[in-house]
Amino acid sequence: MAEKRVFTLKQVAQHKSRKDCWFVINGRVLNVTSFLEEHPGGEEVLLELAGQDASKAFADIGHSKAAQGMLLKYQVGVLEGHTVQDQDADKSAALRDAKKDGMSAFIVKDGPAQKYAALAEFVIPLLVAGSYFAYRYVTVVASHA
């Protein structure tokens, strides 16, 4: 954000609908309208706090660094009377952390040990069940003879 737009809480309070949803977190004024449908907790949670200072609620939930980095993506300004530390430096660092922490995955490759373990997990119960039914068959046939 090249210029620091300053908003009052009264101005933020005018943006509290599904089509125009703003709130304040830690002095940052956020326009989360486009994020409503993507929010993991559902849009209702965000709409409850629309037009308000949601700093306490945001902190109480314990959002990840990725979520904190996303705040900067939706920031449209700062709340009057608050100073937000070096927004551009924060933005680049937080976005970098958000990308790093966002979605990560790893692949477990099947080695020979895993393949034999999977085979054993299938074959051993099959052998036990087969042995039980064979024993029952032999004992039932022997008792009828």
Coordinates of N, CA and C in Angstrom, one line a residue:
M1 N 0.9 -1.2 0.0 CA 0.0 0.0 0.0 C 0.9 1.2 0.0
A2 N 0.9 2.0 -1.1 CA 1.8 3.1 -1.2 C 1.4 4.2 -0.2
E3 N 0.2 4.6 0.0 CA -0.2 5.6 0.9 C -1.0 4.9 2.1
K4 N -0.9 5.5 3.2 CA -1.5 5.0 4.4 C -2.9 5.7 4.5
R5 N -4.0 5.0 4.1 CA -5.3 5.6 4.3 C -5.7 5.4 5.7
V6 N -6.3 6.4 6.3 CA -6.7 6.3 7.7 C -8.2 6.4 7.8
F7 N -8.8 5.5 8.5 CA -10.2 5.4 8.7 C -10.6 5.5 10.1
T8 N -11.8 6.0 10.4 CA -12.3 6.0 11.7 C -13.1 4.7 11.9
L9 N -13.4 4.4 13.2 CA -14.2 3.2 13.5 C -15.7 3.4 12.9
K10 N -16.1 4.7 12.9 CA -17.4 5.0 12.4 C -17.5 4.7 10.9
Q11 N -16.4 5.0 10.2 CA -16.3 4.7 8.7 C -16.3 3.2 8.5
V12 N -15.6 2.5 9.3 CA -15.5 1.1 9.1 C -16.9 0.4 9.4
A13 N -17.6 1.0 10.4 CA -18.9 0.5 10.8 C -19.9 0.6 9.6
Q14 N -19.7 1.4 8.6 CA -20.6 1.5 7.5 C -20.5 0.3 6.5
H15 N -19.5 -0.5 6.7 CA -19.2 -1.7 5.8 C -19.4 -3.0 6.6
K16 N -20.7 -3.3 6.7 CA -21.0 -4.5 7.5 C -22.0 -5.4 6.9
S17 N -22.0 -5.5 5.5 CA -22.9 -6.4 4.8 C -22.1 -7.5 4.1
R18 N -22.8 -8.4 3.6 CA -22.2 -9.5 2.8 C -21.5 -9.0 1.6
K19 N -22.1 -7.9 1.0 CA -21.5 -7.4 -0.2 C -20.4 -6.3 0.1
D20 N -20.2 -5.9 1.3 CA -19.2 -5.0 1.7 C -18.9 -5.2 3.1
C21 N -17.9 -6.0 3.4 CA -17.5 -6.4 4.8 C -16.1 -6.0 5.1
W22 N -16.1 -5.1 6.1 CA -14.8 -4.6 6.6 C -14.7 -4.8 8.1
F23 N -13.6 -4.9 8.7 CA -13.4 -4.8 10.1 C -11.9 -4.5 10.4
V24 N -11.6 -4.3 11.7 CA -10.3 -3.9 12.1 C -9.7 -5.0 12.9
I25 N -8.4 -5.3 12.6 CA -7.6 -6.2 13.4 C -6.3 -5.6 13.7
N26 N -6.0 -5.4 15.0 CA -4.7 -4.8 15.4 C -4.4 -3.5 14.7
G27 N -5.4 -2.6 14.5 CA -5.2 -1.3 13.9 C -5.2 -1.3 12.4
R28 N -5.3 -2.5 11.8 CA -5.4 -2.6 10.3 C -6.8 -2.6 9.9
V29 N -7.2 -1.8 8.9 CA -8.6 -1.9 8.4 C -8.6 -2.9 7.2
L30 N -9.4 -3.9 7.3 CA -9.5 -4.9 6.3 C -10.8 -5.0 5.6
N31 N -10.7 -5.2 4.3 CA -11.9 -5.4 3.4 C -11.8 -6.9 3.1
V32 N -12.7 -7.7 3.8 CA -12.7 -9.1 3.6 C -13.8 -9.6 2.7
T33 N -14.5 -8.7 2.0 CA -15.6 -9.1 1.2 C -15.3 -10.3 0.3
S34 N -14.2 -10.3 -0.4 CA -13.9 -11.3 -1.3 C -13.5 -12.6 -0.6
F35 N -13.2 -12.6 0.7 CA -12.7 -13.7 1.4 C -13.8 -14.4 2.2
L36 N -15.0 -13.9 2.2 CA -16.1 -14.4 3.0 C -16.4 -15.9 2.7
E37 N -16.5 -16.3 1.4 CA -16.8 -17.6 1.1 C -15.6 -18.6 1.3
E38 N -14.4 -18.1 1.3 CA -13.2 -18.9 1.5 C -12.9 -19.1 3.0
H39 N -13.4 -18.3 3.9 CA -13.0 -18.4 5.3 C -13.4 -19.8 5.8
P40 N -12.4 -20.5 6.4 CA -12.6 -21.9 6.9 C -13.7 -22.0 8.0
G41 N -13.9 -20.9 8.8 CA -14.9 -20.9 9.8 C -16.2 -20.5 9.3
G42 N -16.4 -20.2 8.1 CA -17.7 -19.8 7.5 C -17.8 -18.3 7.5
E43 N -18.6 -17.8 6.6 CA -18.8 -16.4 6.4 C -19.6 -15.8 7.6
E44 N -20.4 -16.6 8.3 CA -21.2 -16.0 9.4 C -20.3 -15.5 10.5
V45 N -19.2 -16.1 10.8 CA -18.2 -15.7 11.8 C -17.7 -14.3 11.5
L46 N -17.4 -14.1 10.2 CA -16.9 -12.7 9.8 C -18.0 -11.7 9.8
L47 N -19.2 -12.1 9.3 CA -20.3 -11.1 9.3 C -20.7 -10.7 10.7
E48 N -20.5 -11.5 11.7 CA -20.9 -11.1 13.1 C -20.0 -9.9 13.5
L49 N -18.8 -9.9 13.1 CA -17.8 -8.9 13.5 C -17.7 -7.7 12.5
A50 N -18.4 -7.8 11.4 CA -18.3 -6.8 10.3 C -18.6 -5.4 10.9
G51 N -17.7 -4.5 10.5 CA -17.8 -3.1 10.9 C -17.3 -2.8 12.3
Q52 N -16.6 -3.8 12.9 CA -16.2 -3.6 14.3 C -14.7 -3.9 14.4
D53 N -14.1 -3.7 15.6 CA -12.7 -4.1 15.9 C -12.8 -5.5 16.3
A54 N -12.2 -6.4 15.5 CA -12.2 -7.8 15.7 C -10.9 -8.3 16.2
S55 N -10.0 -7.5 16.8 CA -8.7 -7.9 17.2 C -8.7 -8.9 18.3
K56 N -9.6 -8.8 19.3 CA -9.7 -9.7 20.4 C -10.1 -11.1 19.9
A57 N -11.2 -11.1 19.1 CA -11.7 -12.4 18.6 C -10.7 -13.1 17.7
F58 N -9.9 -12.3 16.9 CA -8.9 -12.9 16.0 C -7.8 -13.5 16.9
A59 N -7.4 -12.8 18.0 CA -6.3 -13.3 18.8 C -6.8 -14.5 19.6
D60 N -8.1 -14.5 20.1 CA -8.6 -15.6 20.9 C -8.7 -16.9 20.1
I61 N -8.9 -16.9 18.8 CA -9.0 -18.1 18.0 C -7.6 -18.7 17.9
G62 N -6.6 -17.9 17.8 CA -5.2 -18.4 17.7 C -4.9 -18.8 16.2
H63 N -5.0 -17.8 15.4 CA -4.8 -18.0 13.9 C -3.3 -18.3 13.7
S64 N -3.1 -19.0 12.6 CA -1.7 -19.4 12.2 C -1.0 -18.2 11.6
K65 N 0.3 -18.3 11.4 CA 1.1 -17.3 10.7 C 0.6 -17.0 9.3
A66 N 0.1 -18.1 8.7 CA -0.4 -17.9 7.3 C -1.6 -17.1 7.3
A67 N -2.5 -17.3 8.3 CA -3.7 -16.4 8.4 C -3.3 -15.0 8.8
Q68 N -2.3 -14.8 9.6 CA -1.9 -13.5 10.0 C -1.3 -12.8 8.8
G69 N -0.6 -13.5 7.9 CA -0.1 -13.0 6.7 C -1.2 -12.6 5.7
M70 N -2.3 -13.3 5.7 CA -3.4 -13.0 4.8 C -4.0 -11.7 5.2
L71 N -3.9 -11.2 6.5 CA -4.5 -10.0 6.9 C -4.0 -8.8 6.0
L72 N -2.7 -8.9 5.7 CA -2.1 -7.9 4.9 C -2.6 -7.8 3.5
K73 N -3.0 -9.0 3.0 CA -3.6 -9.0 1.6 C -4.9 -8.2 1.5
Y74 N -5.6 -8.2 2.6 CA -7.0 -7.6 2.6 C -6.9 -6.2 3.2
Q75 N -5.8 -5.7 3.6 CA -5.7 -4.4 4.3 C -5.9 -3.3 3.3
V76 N -6.8 -2.3 3.7 CA -7.1 -1.2 2.9 C -6.7 0.1 3.6
G77 N -6.3 0.0 4.8 CA -5.8 1.2 5.6 C -5.6 0.9 7.0
V78 N -5.4 2.0 7.8 CA -5.2 1.8 9.3 C -6.3 2.6 10.0
L79 N -6.5 2.1 11.2 CA -7.5 2.8 12.1 C -6.9 4.1 12.7
E80 N -7.7 5.1 12.7 CA -7.3 6.4 13.2 C -6.8 6.2 14.7
G81 N -5.6 6.8 14.9 CA -5.1 6.7 16.3 C -4.1 5.5 16.5
H82 N -4.1 4.6 15.5 CA -3.2 3.5 15.6 C -2.0 3.7 14.7
T83 N -0.9 3.2 15.1 CA 0.3 3.2 14.2 C 0.6 1.7 14.0
V84 N 0.8 1.4 12.7 CA 1.1 0.0 12.3 C 2.5 0.0 11.8
Q85 N 3.4 -0.8 12.4 CA 4.8 -0.8 12.1 C 5.0 -1.1 10.6
D86 N 5.9 -0.3 10.0 CA 6.3 -0.5 8.6 C 5.5 -1.5 7.8
Q87 N 4.4 -1.0 7.3 CA 3.5 -1.9 6.6 C 4.1 -2.6 5.4
D88 N 4.9 -2.0 4.6 CA 5.5 -2.7 3.4 C 6.4 -3.8 3.8
A89 N 7.2 -3.6 4.8 CA 8.1 -4.6 5.3 C 7.3 -5.8 5.9
D90 N 6.3 -5.4 6.7 CA 5.5 -6.4 7.3 C 4.8 -7.2 6.2
K91 N 4.3 -6.5 5.2 CA 3.5 -7.2 4.1 C 4.4 -8.2 3.4
S92 N 5.6 -7.8 3.0 CA 6.4 -8.8 2.3 C 6.8 -10.0 3.1
A93 N 7.2 -9.7 4.4 CA 7.6 -10.8 5.3 C 6.4 -11.7 5.6
A94 N 5.3 -11.1 5.9 CA 4.1 -12.0 6.2 C 3.6 -12.8 5.0
L95 N 3.6 -12.1 3.8 CA 3.2 -12.9 2.6 C 4.2 -14.0 2.3
R96 N 5.5 -13.8 2.5 CA 6.4 -14.8 2.3 C 6.2 -16.0 3.3
D97 N 5.9 -15.6 4.6 CA 5.6 -16.7 5.6 C 4.3 -17.4 5.3
A98 N 3.3 -16.6 4.8 CA 2.0 -17.2 4.4 C 2.2 -18.2 3.3
K99 N 3.0 -17.9 2.3 CA 3.2 -18.8 1.2 C 4.0 -20.1 1.7
K100 N 5.0 -19.8 2.6 CA 5.8 -20.9 3.1 C 4.9 -21.8 4.0
D101 N 4.1 -21.2 4.9 CA 3.3 -22.0 5.9 C 2.0 -22.5 5.3
G102 N 1.5 -21.9 4.2 CA 0.2 -22.1 3.7 C -0.1 -23.6 3.4
M103 N 0.2 -24.1 2.3 CA -0.1 -25.4 1.9 C 1.2 -26.1 1.7
S104 N 1.5 -27.1 2.5 CA 2.7 -27.9 2.2 C 2.3 -29.4 2.3
A105 N 3.0 -30.2 1.6 CA 2.7 -31.6 1.6 C 4.0 -32.4 1.5
F106 N 4.0 -33.6 1.8 CA 5.1 -34.5 1.7 C 4.6 -35.8 1.2
I107 N 5.4 -36.6 0.5 CA 5.0 -37.8 -0.1 C 5.8 -38.9 0.6
V108 N 5.1 -39.9 1.1 CA 5.7 -41.1 1.7 C 5.9 -42.1 0.5
K109 N 7.1 -42.4 0.2 CA 7.3 -43.4 -0.9 C 7.3 -44.8 -0.3
D110 N 6.7 -45.7 -1.0 CA 6.7 -47.1 -0.6 C 8.0 -47.7 -0.9
G111 N 8.7 -48.2 0.1 CA 9.9 -49.0 -0.1 C 9.5 -50.4 0.1
P112 N 10.5 -51.3 -0.1 CA 10.3 -52.7 0.1 C 9.7 -53.1 1.4
A113 N 10.1 -52.5 2.5 CA 9.6 -52.8 3.8 C 8.1 -52.5 3.9
Q114 N 7.7 -51.4 3.4 CA 6.2 -51.0 3.4 C 5.4 -52.0 2.6
K115 N 5.9 -52.4 1.5 CA 5.1 -53.3 0.7 C 4.9 -54.6 1.4
Y116 N 6.0 -55.2 2.0 CA 5.8 -56.4 2.7 C 5.0 -56.3 3.9
A117 N 5.0 -55.1 4.6 CA 4.2 -54.9 5.8 C 2.7 -54.9 5.3
A118 N 2.4 -54.2 4.2 CA 1.0 -54.2 3.7 C 0.6 -55.6 3.4
L119 N 1.4 -56.4 2.8 CA 1.1 -57.7 2.4 C 0.8 -58.6 3.6
A120 N 1.7 -58.4 4.7 CA 1.5 -59.1 5.9 C 0.2 -58.7 6.6
E121 N -0.1 -57.5 6.6 CA -1.4 -57.0 7.2 C -2.6 -57.6 6.5
F122 N -2.5 -58.0 5.3 CA -3.6 -58.6 4.6 C -3.6 -60.1 4.7
V123 N -2.5 -60.7 4.6 CA -2.4 -62.2 4.6 C -2.6 -62.8 6.0
I124 N -2.0 -62.2 7.0 CA -2.0 -62.8 8.3 C -3.5 -62.9 8.8
P125 N -4.3 -61.9 8.8 CA -5.7 -62.1 9.2 C -6.4 -63.1 8.3
L126 N -6.1 -63.1 7.1 CA -6.7 -64.1 6.2 C -6.4 -65.5 6.6
L127 N -5.1 -65.8 6.9 CA -4.7 -67.1 7.4 C -5.3 -67.5 8.7
V128 N -5.4 -66.5 9.6 CA -6.1 -66.8 10.9 C -7.5 -67.1 10.7
A129 N -8.2 -66.4 9.9 CA -9.7 -66.6 9.6 C -9.8 -68.0 9.0
G130 N -9.0 -68.3 8.0 CA -9.0 -69.6 7.3 C -8.8 -70.7 8.2
S131 N -7.8 -70.6 9.1 CA -7.5 -71.6 10.1 C -8.7 -71.9 11.1
Y132 N -9.3 -70.8 11.5 CA -10.5 -70.9 12.4 C -11.6 -71.7 11.7
F133 N -11.9 -71.3 10.5 CA -13.0 -72.0 9.7 C -12.6 -73.5 9.4
A134 N -11.4 -73.7 9.1 CA -11.0 -75.1 8.9 C -11.1 -75.9 10.2
Y135 N -10.7 -75.4 11.3 CA -10.8 -76.0 12.6 C -12.3 -76.3 12.9
R136 N -13.1 -75.3 12.7 CA -14.6 -75.5 13.0 C -15.2 -76.6 12.1
Y137 N -14.7 -76.6 10.8 CA -15.2 -77.6 9.9 C -14.8 -79.0 10.4
V138 N -13.6 -79.2 10.7 CA -13.0 -80.4 11.2 C -13.7 -80.9 12.5
T139 N -13.9 -80.0 13.4 CA -14.6 -80.4 14.7 C -16.0 -80.7 14.5
V140 N -16.7 -80.0 13.6 CA -18.1 -80.3 13.3 C -18.3 -81.6 12.6
V141 N -17.5 -81.9 11.6 CA -17.5 -83.2 10.9 C -17.1 -84.3 11.8
A142 N -16.1 -84.1 12.7 CA -15.7 -85.2 13.6 C -16.8 -85.5 14.7
S143 N -17.6 -84.4 15.1 CA -18.6 -84.7 16.1 C -19.8 -85.4 15.4
H144 N -20.0 -85.3 14.2 CA -21.2 -86.0 13.5 C -20.8 -87.4 13.1
A145 N -19.6 -87.7 13.1 CA -19.1 -89.1 12.7 C -19.2 -90.1 13.8

